[in-house]
Amino acid sequence: MPAPKKTARRSLLVASAVLSSLALAAPAAVAAPKPSGSPSATPPASMSTVGGARLGRPGTQVNLASGVPVLPKDLSARSWIVADAETGDVLAAHNAHWRLAPASTLKMLFADTLLPKFPRTTRHKVVPSDLAGIGPGSSMVGIKENETYTVHDLWLGVFLRSGNDAVHVLSAMNEGVENTVREMNEHAEELQALDTHVVSPDGYDAEGQVSSAYDLTLIARSGMQKPDFREYASTVTAKFPGETKKNKKGKKVRKPFEIQNTNRLLSGDADLPVYQGIAGVKNGNTTNAGATFTGVAERGGKVLLVTVMNPEKDEHNEVYKETARLFDWGFKAAGKVQPVGELVPPKSAAQAGARPDANPSGEAGGSGDGGKGTAGTGAKPVASAPAADGSSGIGVALGVTGGALVLLAGGAFLVNRRWPLPDLVRRRTRP
């Protein structure tokens, strides 16, 4: 089947009166089992069926047919998923609902929960208690006690350096770690990310802290609706405030230092080129989780989300290499392969669709200062590689236009159950 036209892909669901109630209702969900400790070597025989029955089955789920490319043969990840970020179609998956340790990919949920709360210009002086409880061996951006940082600085530390110190400072601003964990768990439930249980807001290994490839993809999709999230997730390098010191003349100076995004598909590495069309999102690595990654990329008008959890191959950058291969497959398969499931919308999406006064802009929030500006002075909020089709890829990742609601002939609002992402904005070239 030929790939649908761009306008058709983004059109809103128009259903008969008989089916409208089904569209307004969220897909059936099963209650998440109680979180356990380290997962077994094999996935459970039965997992959550959120998004479709096949996604609850162990093993690889894909509908291969004539014209559909074969999946990469050298995938070693415990769990992975390939989904169309706009329609929500799951093109293929492997143990999609297996509840595994998420590592710092959990910071996507942290950001999606807290980003709307604080304007980026808000300033905060760090006190010792802000940095209490950070796990040994944590990734850090280099925050110092008694120094003042803007919220913008702190989010750069979270997204680029995966700084647990930045997470703890923002959590302190949010009435503490315990309150932040509670809000993250509530937000996960709202997103129908029912495999997810948060214990530590930074993703540091903790007993009972789990998520799944399916949930991380839902969370990334929600985050990409927010302007600030898109900007920070696509920032390659930025300047971060250093420590105040006295120079040779005895004058106090505070020199910034450069930080680079640890997402190697975005920043590249010696054995890994920047992935063409990449626009985020977040990587992680801990002892229990191994390497984890969720990425979003655009090519030829298609926008895909790929999540890969814990490759068994012990090779440098393996999680990114397997992600790249799945992206390559997804771009070839999109429009040809029959989906095996879907990314469900948040619970509130259907409720908003029933309100005549619902916001028609489709904006899901996120910019603490009304979405002004880019990621800030000194930041480069774009990836450097052009897309393979000659376009410059995704700009401040995915832009905001168009709504999720449509006024039907009968005068009732109906929400697109697949909750599409906003329209694309082409990426600016780097200076």
Coordinates of C-alpha atoms in Angstrom, one line a residue:
M1 CA 0.0 0.0 0.0
P2 CA 1.5 3.4 -1.0
A3 CA 2.4 5.8 1.8
P4 CA -0.6 8.1 2.6
K5 CA -0.3 11.8 1.8
K6 CA 0.9 14.1 4.5
T7 CA -2.5 15.8 4.8
A8 CA -4.3 12.5 5.1
R9 CA -1.9 11.3 7.8
R10 CA -2.6 14.4 9.9
S11 CA -6.3 14.6 9.2
L12 CA -8.5 14.1 12.3
L13 CA -10.7 11.1 12.8
V14 CA -14.2 11.6 11.5
A15 CA -16.6 8.9 12.7
S16 CA -20.3 8.2 12.7
A17 CA -22.4 8.8 15.7
V18 CA -22.4 5.2 16.5
L19 CA -18.6 5.1 16.7
S20 CA -18.0 8.5 18.3
S21 CA -18.3 7.3 21.8
L22 CA -15.6 4.7 21.1
A23 CA -13.3 7.4 19.8
L24 CA -13.8 9.5 22.8
A25 CA -13.0 6.7 25.2
A26 CA -9.4 5.7 25.9
P27 CA -8.3 2.3 24.7
A28 CA -8.7 -0.5 27.2
A29 CA -5.9 -0.6 29.7
V30 CA -4.8 -3.2 32.2
A31 CA -3.7 -2.2 35.7
A32 CA 0.1 -2.3 36.0
P33 CA 1.4 -5.0 38.2
K34 CA 3.2 -4.1 41.3
P35 CA 6.8 -3.1 40.5
S36 CA 9.4 -5.7 41.4
G37 CA 13.1 -5.8 41.7
S38 CA 15.5 -6.7 38.9
P39 CA 13.7 -8.3 35.9
S40 CA 14.2 -11.9 34.9
A41 CA 16.2 -12.9 31.8
T42 CA 13.0 -13.5 29.9
P43 CA 9.9 -11.3 29.5
P44 CA 6.7 -12.3 31.2
A45 CA 4.4 -14.5 29.2
S46 CA 1.6 -11.9 29.7
M47 CA 2.1 -8.1 29.8
S48 CA 0.0 -5.0 29.6
T49 CA -2.2 -4.7 26.5
V50 CA -2.4 -0.9 26.5
G51 CA -2.2 0.1 22.8
G52 CA -3.3 -3.4 21.6
A53 CA -3.3 -7.0 22.4
R54 CA -0.2 -7.8 20.4
L55 CA 1.9 -5.4 22.3
G56 CA 1.3 -7.5 25.4
R57 CA 2.8 -10.6 23.8
P58 CA 6.5 -11.5 24.3
G59 CA 8.8 -11.5 21.3
T60 CA 8.9 -9.5 18.1
Q61 CA 5.6 -8.2 16.8
V62 CA 5.5 -7.1 13.1
N63 CA 3.3 -7.7 10.1
L64 CA 5.6 -8.6 7.3
A65 CA 4.1 -8.7 3.9
S66 CA 5.1 -8.1 0.3
G67 CA 6.9 -4.8 0.0
V68 CA 7.6 -4.5 3.7
P69 CA 11.4 -4.5 4.5
V70 CA 12.7 -7.2 6.8
L71 CA 13.6 -6.1 10.3
P72 CA 17.3 -5.8 11.1
K73 CA 18.7 -9.2 12.1
D74 CA 21.4 -7.9 14.5
L75 CA 19.2 -6.5 17.2
S76 CA 20.1 -7.6 20.8
A77 CA 18.0 -5.2 22.9
R78 CA 15.7 -6.8 25.5
S79 CA 12.9 -4.4 24.4
W80 CA 12.3 -2.0 21.6
I81 CA 9.5 -0.2 19.7
V82 CA 9.2 1.7 16.4
A83 CA 6.2 4.1 16.2
D84 CA 4.8 6.9 13.9
A85 CA 5.0 9.9 16.2
E86 CA 2.1 11.7 14.4
T87 CA -0.5 9.0 13.9
G88 CA 0.5 6.9 16.9
D89 CA 0.8 3.7 14.9
V90 CA 3.2 1.1 16.3
L91 CA 5.0 -0.2 13.2
A92 CA 6.9 -3.0 15.1
A93 CA 7.8 -3.9 18.6
H94 CA 9.8 -6.4 20.7
N95 CA 8.6 -7.0 24.3
A96 CA 7.1 -3.5 24.2
H97 CA 5.5 -3.7 27.7
W98 CA 8.4 -5.5 29.5
R99 CA 8.9 -3.5 32.7
L100 CA 12.6 -2.7 32.9
A101 CA 14.9 -0.2 34.7
P102 CA 14.7 3.0 32.6
A103 CA 17.9 4.8 33.7
S104 CA 18.0 8.5 32.7
T105 CA 15.4 8.1 30.0
L106 CA 13.1 8.6 33.0
K107 CA 14.2 12.2 33.0
M108 CA 11.8 12.7 30.0
L109 CA 8.9 12.1 32.5
F110 CA 10.6 14.4 35.0
A111 CA 10.8 17.2 32.4
D112 CA 7.3 16.6 31.0
T113 CA 6.0 16.9 34.6
L114 CA 8.0 19.9 35.8
L115 CA 8.8 22.0 32.7
P116 CA 5.5 24.0 32.8
K117 CA 6.0 25.0 36.4
F118 CA 8.9 27.5 36.4
P119 CA 9.7 30.3 33.9
R120 CA 13.1 29.8 32.4
T121 CA 14.4 33.1 33.7
T122 CA 13.7 32.2 37.4
R123 CA 16.9 32.3 39.4
H124 CA 17.7 29.9 42.3
K125 CA 20.6 29.9 44.7
V126 CA 21.7 26.4 45.5
V127 CA 21.9 25.4 49.2
P128 CA 23.5 22.2 50.5
S129 CA 20.1 20.5 51.0
D130 CA 19.3 20.8 47.3
L131 CA 22.0 18.4 46.5
A132 CA 21.3 15.8 49.2
G133 CA 20.5 12.2 48.3
I134 CA 22.3 12.1 44.9
G135 CA 23.4 8.6 44.3
P136 CA 27.1 7.7 44.1
G137 CA 28.5 7.6 40.6
S138 CA 25.7 9.8 39.3
S139 CA 26.1 11.8 36.1
M140 CA 26.5 15.5 37.0
V141 CA 26.6 18.8 35.1
G142 CA 28.7 20.5 37.8
I143 CA 26.3 22.5 40.0
K144 CA 28.0 24.2 43.0
E145 CA 26.6 25.1 46.4
N146 CA 25.9 28.8 47.0
E147 CA 25.9 29.6 43.3
T148 CA 22.9 31.0 41.5
Y149 CA 21.4 29.4 38.4
T150 CA 18.5 30.1 36.2
V151 CA 15.9 27.5 35.5
H152 CA 17.1 27.6 31.9
D153 CA 20.6 26.6 33.1
L154 CA 19.2 23.7 35.1
W155 CA 17.2 22.3 32.2
L156 CA 20.2 22.4 30.0
G157 CA 22.0 20.4 32.7
V158 CA 19.2 17.9 32.7
F159 CA 18.9 17.4 28.9
L160 CA 22.4 17.7 27.8
R161 CA 24.5 16.3 30.6
S162 CA 21.8 14.2 32.2
G163 CA 22.8 15.9 35.4
N164 CA 21.3 14.3 38.5
D165 CA 22.4 17.4 40.4
A166 CA 20.2 19.6 38.2
V167 CA 17.3 17.2 38.7
H168 CA 17.7 17.4 42.5
V169 CA 17.9 21.2 42.5
L170 CA 14.7 21.4 40.3
S171 CA 13.0 18.9 42.6
A172 CA 13.9 21.0 45.6
M173 CA 12.3 24.0 43.9
N174 CA 9.2 21.7 43.4
E175 CA 8.8 21.1 47.2
G176 CA 11.2 18.2 47.3
V177 CA 12.0 14.8 45.8
E178 CA 9.1 13.1 47.5
N179 CA 6.6 15.5 46.0
T180 CA 8.2 15.4 42.6
V181 CA 8.1 11.6 42.6
R182 CA 4.4 11.6 43.5
E183 CA 3.7 14.1 40.7
M184 CA 5.7 12.1 38.2
N185 CA 3.7 8.9 39.0
E186 CA 0.5 10.8 38.7
H187 CA 1.5 12.2 35.3
A188 CA 2.5 8.7 34.2
E189 CA -0.9 7.5 35.0
E190 CA -2.5 10.4 33.1
L191 CA -0.4 9.5 30.1
Q192 CA -1.6 5.8 30.5
A193 CA 2.1 4.9 31.0
L194 CA 1.0 2.2 33.4
D195 CA 4.2 0.1 33.2
T196 CA 6.0 3.0 34.9
H197 CA 6.7 3.4 38.6
V198 CA 9.0 6.2 39.8
V199 CA 11.1 6.0 42.9
S200 CA 13.9 8.4 42.1
P201 CA 13.2 11.4 39.8
D202 CA 16.6 11.2 38.1
G203 CA 16.3 7.6 36.9
Y204 CA 19.1 6.4 39.3
D205 CA 18.7 2.7 40.0
A206 CA 16.2 2.1 42.8
E207 CA 14.3 -0.9 43.9
G208 CA 10.9 -1.1 42.1
Q209 CA 11.7 1.7 39.6
V210 CA 10.6 0.5 36.2
S211 CA 9.2 1.6 32.9
S212 CA 8.9 0.0 29.4
A213 CA 9.7 0.8 25.8
Y214 CA 6.1 1.5 25.2
D215 CA 5.8 3.9 28.2
L216 CA 9.0 5.8 27.4
T217 CA 7.7 6.3 23.8
L218 CA 4.4 7.7 25.2
I219 CA 6.3 10.0 27.5
A220 CA 8.5 11.2 24.7
R221 CA 5.5 11.9 22.5
S222 CA 3.9 13.9 25.3
G223 CA 7.1 15.9 25.9
M224 CA 7.5 16.7 22.3
Q225 CA 4.2 18.6 22.4
K226 CA 5.9 21.2 24.6
P227 CA 8.0 24.0 23.1
D228 CA 10.7 24.0 25.8
F229 CA 11.0 20.2 25.8
R230 CA 11.6 20.2 22.0
E231 CA 14.2 22.9 22.3
Y232 CA 16.2 21.4 25.1
A233 CA 16.0 17.9 23.6
S234 CA 17.4 19.1 20.3
T235 CA 20.2 21.3 21.8
V236 CA 23.6 20.0 20.8
T237 CA 25.9 22.3 22.8
A238 CA 25.5 25.1 25.3
K239 CA 27.3 27.3 27.8
F240 CA 26.8 26.4 31.5
P241 CA 27.7 28.7 34.4
G242 CA 30.9 27.8 36.1
E243 CA 32.1 28.4 39.7
T244 CA 32.7 31.9 41.0
K245 CA 36.5 32.4 41.5
K246 CA 38.9 35.2 42.1
N247 CA 41.2 36.1 39.2
K248 CA 44.8 37.3 39.5
K249 CA 43.6 40.8 40.3
G250 CA 41.4 39.5 43.1
K251 CA 38.2 40.2 41.2
K252 CA 35.4 37.6 41.4
V253 CA 34.6 36.1 38.0
R254 CA 32.4 33.3 36.8
K255 CA 33.3 31.8 33.6
P256 CA 31.0 29.5 31.7
F257 CA 32.1 26.2 30.3
E258 CA 30.7 24.3 27.3
I259 CA 28.5 21.2 27.7
Q260 CA 27.6 18.8 25.0
N261 CA 24.5 16.6 24.6
T262 CA 25.3 13.0 25.6
N263 CA 22.7 11.8 23.0
R264 CA 25.2 10.4 20.5
L265 CA 22.8 10.3 17.6
L266 CA 22.5 14.0 18.0
S267 CA 26.1 15.0 18.8
G268 CA 27.9 12.1 17.1
D269 CA 31.0 10.2 18.2
A270 CA 34.1 8.7 16.8
D271 CA 32.4 5.5 15.7
L272 CA 28.9 7.0 15.2
P273 CA 27.8 9.8 12.8
V274 CA 25.0 12.2 13.6
Y275 CA 21.8 10.5 12.5
Q276 CA 20.2 12.4 9.6
G277 CA 17.0 14.0 10.7
I278 CA 17.5 13.4 14.5
A279 CA 15.8 15.8 16.9
G280 CA 16.3 14.3 20.4
V281 CA 15.2 12.8 22.8
K282 CA 17.0 11.2 25.8
N283 CA 19.6 8.5 26.7
G284 CA 20.4 6.7 29.9
N285 CA 22.8 4.1 31.3
T286 CA 23.0 2.5 34.8
T287 CA 24.1 -0.8 36.2
N288 CA 20.7 -2.3 36.4
A289 CA 19.2 -0.7 33.3
G290 CA 22.2 -1.1 30.9
A291 CA 21.9 1.4 28.1
T292 CA 18.5 2.9 27.2
F293 CA 17.5 5.4 24.6
T294 CA 14.4 7.1 23.1
G295 CA 14.9 9.1 19.9
V296 CA 12.7 11.1 17.5
A297 CA 13.7 11.7 13.9
E298 CA 12.1 13.1 10.7
R299 CA 12.8 12.0 7.1
G300 CA 10.8 12.5 4.0
G301 CA 7.8 14.0 5.9
K302 CA 7.6 11.0 8.3
V303 CA 8.3 11.4 12.0
L304 CA 9.3 8.3 14.0
L305 CA 9.9 7.5 17.6
V306 CA 12.2 4.6 18.5
T307 CA 12.9 3.3 22.0
V308 CA 15.6 0.7 22.7
M309 CA 16.3 -0.8 26.1
N310 CA 19.3 -2.7 27.3
P311 CA 21.1 -4.2 24.3
E312 CA 22.9 -7.5 25.1
K313 CA 25.8 -6.7 22.8
D314 CA 28.6 -5.1 24.8
E315 CA 29.8 -2.8 22.1
H316 CA 30.5 0.9 22.2
N317 CA 27.4 3.0 21.4
E318 CA 25.4 -0.2 20.7
V319 CA 22.1 1.3 21.9
Y320 CA 22.5 4.1 19.4
K321 CA 23.5 1.8 16.6
E322 CA 20.5 -0.5 17.1
T323 CA 18.3 2.6 17.3
A324 CA 19.7 3.9 14.0
R325 CA 19.0 0.5 12.3
L326 CA 15.4 0.6 13.6
F327 CA 14.9 4.2 12.4
D328 CA 16.2 3.1 9.0
W329 CA 13.8 0.2 8.9
G330 CA 10.9 2.4 10.1
F331 CA 11.4 5.0 7.4
K332 CA 11.4 2.3 4.7
A333 CA 8.4 0.5 6.2
A334 CA 6.2 3.5 7.0
G335 CA 3.1 3.5 4.9
K336 CA 3.7 -0.1 3.8
V337 CA 3.5 -2.1 7.1
Q338 CA 0.3 -2.8 8.9
P339 CA 0.5 -1.5 12.5
V340 CA 0.6 -4.0 15.4
G341 CA -0.8 -1.5 17.9
E342 CA -0.9 2.2 18.7
L343 CA 0.3 4.9 21.1
V344 CA -2.7 5.8 23.2
P345 CA -3.6 9.4 24.1
P346 CA -3.6 10.8 27.6
K347 CA -6.7 10.3 29.6
S348 CA -7.6 14.0 29.5
A349 CA -7.4 14.1 25.7
A350 CA -10.8 12.5 25.3
Q351 CA -12.3 14.6 28.1
A352 CA -11.0 17.8 26.4
G353 CA -12.6 16.7 23.2
A354 CA -16.0 16.7 24.8
R355 CA -15.7 20.4 26.0
P356 CA -16.9 23.1 23.5
D357 CA -14.5 25.6 25.2
A358 CA -11.5 23.3 24.8
N359 CA -8.3 25.0 23.6
P360 CA -8.4 24.5 19.8
S361 CA -4.7 25.3 19.3
G362 CA -3.5 21.8 20.2
E363 CA -0.8 23.2 22.4
A364 CA 0.1 20.9 25.3
G365 CA 1.8 23.4 27.4
G366 CA 5.4 23.5 28.5
S367 CA 7.0 26.9 28.1
G368 CA 7.3 28.5 31.5
D369 CA 7.5 32.0 29.9
G370 CA 4.9 31.5 27.2
G371 CA 7.2 29.8 24.8
K372 CA 9.4 32.9 24.1
G373 CA 12.7 32.5 22.4
T374 CA 14.9 29.5 21.8
A375 CA 16.8 27.5 24.4
G376 CA 18.7 30.7 25.4
T377 CA 21.9 32.6 25.0
G378 CA 24.8 30.4 24.2
A379 CA 22.8 27.3 23.3
K380 CA 22.6 25.7 19.9
P381 CA 19.2 24.1 20.0
V382 CA 19.5 22.2 16.7
A383 CA 21.3 19.2 15.4
S384 CA 23.8 19.7 12.6
A385 CA 23.1 17.0 10.0
P386 CA 20.6 17.6 7.2
A387 CA 17.9 15.0 6.5
A388 CA 18.5 12.4 3.7
D389 CA 15.9 13.9 1.5
G390 CA 17.7 17.2 1.3
S391 CA 15.6 19.0 3.9
S392 CA 17.3 20.4 7.0
G393 CA 15.4 18.1 9.3
I394 CA 13.4 19.2 12.3
G395 CA 13.9 22.7 13.7
V396 CA 13.3 23.3 17.3
A397 CA 12.3 19.7 16.9
L398 CA 8.5 19.7 16.3
G399 CA 6.6 23.0 16.0
V400 CA 3.2 23.8 17.3
T401 CA 0.3 24.4 15.0
G402 CA -3.1 22.8 14.3
G403 CA -5.4 21.3 16.9
A404 CA -6.4 17.9 18.1
L405 CA -10.1 18.8 18.0
V406 CA -12.5 19.0 15.1
L407 CA -16.0 20.4 15.0
L408 CA -18.3 17.9 13.3
A409 CA -21.4 18.6 11.3
G410 CA -23.5 17.7 14.3
G411 CA -21.8 20.4 16.4
A412 CA -20.0 18.1 18.8
F413 CA -16.3 18.1 19.4
L414 CA -14.5 14.8 18.6
V415 CA -10.9 14.2 19.6
N416 CA -8.5 12.3 17.3
R417 CA -8.0 9.3 19.4
R418 CA -4.4 9.0 18.0
W419 CA -3.4 12.4 19.4
P420 CA -1.2 13.7 16.5
L421 CA 1.9 15.7 17.1
P422 CA 1.9 19.4 15.9
D423 CA 3.0 20.2 12.4
L424 CA 6.7 20.3 11.6
V425 CA 9.0 23.3 11.5
R426 CA 12.1 22.9 9.4
R427 CA 15.3 23.0 11.3
R428 CA 17.4 26.1 11.1
T429 CA 21.0 25.7 10.1
R430 CA 23.6 26.0 12.8
P431 CA 25.6 29.3 12.8

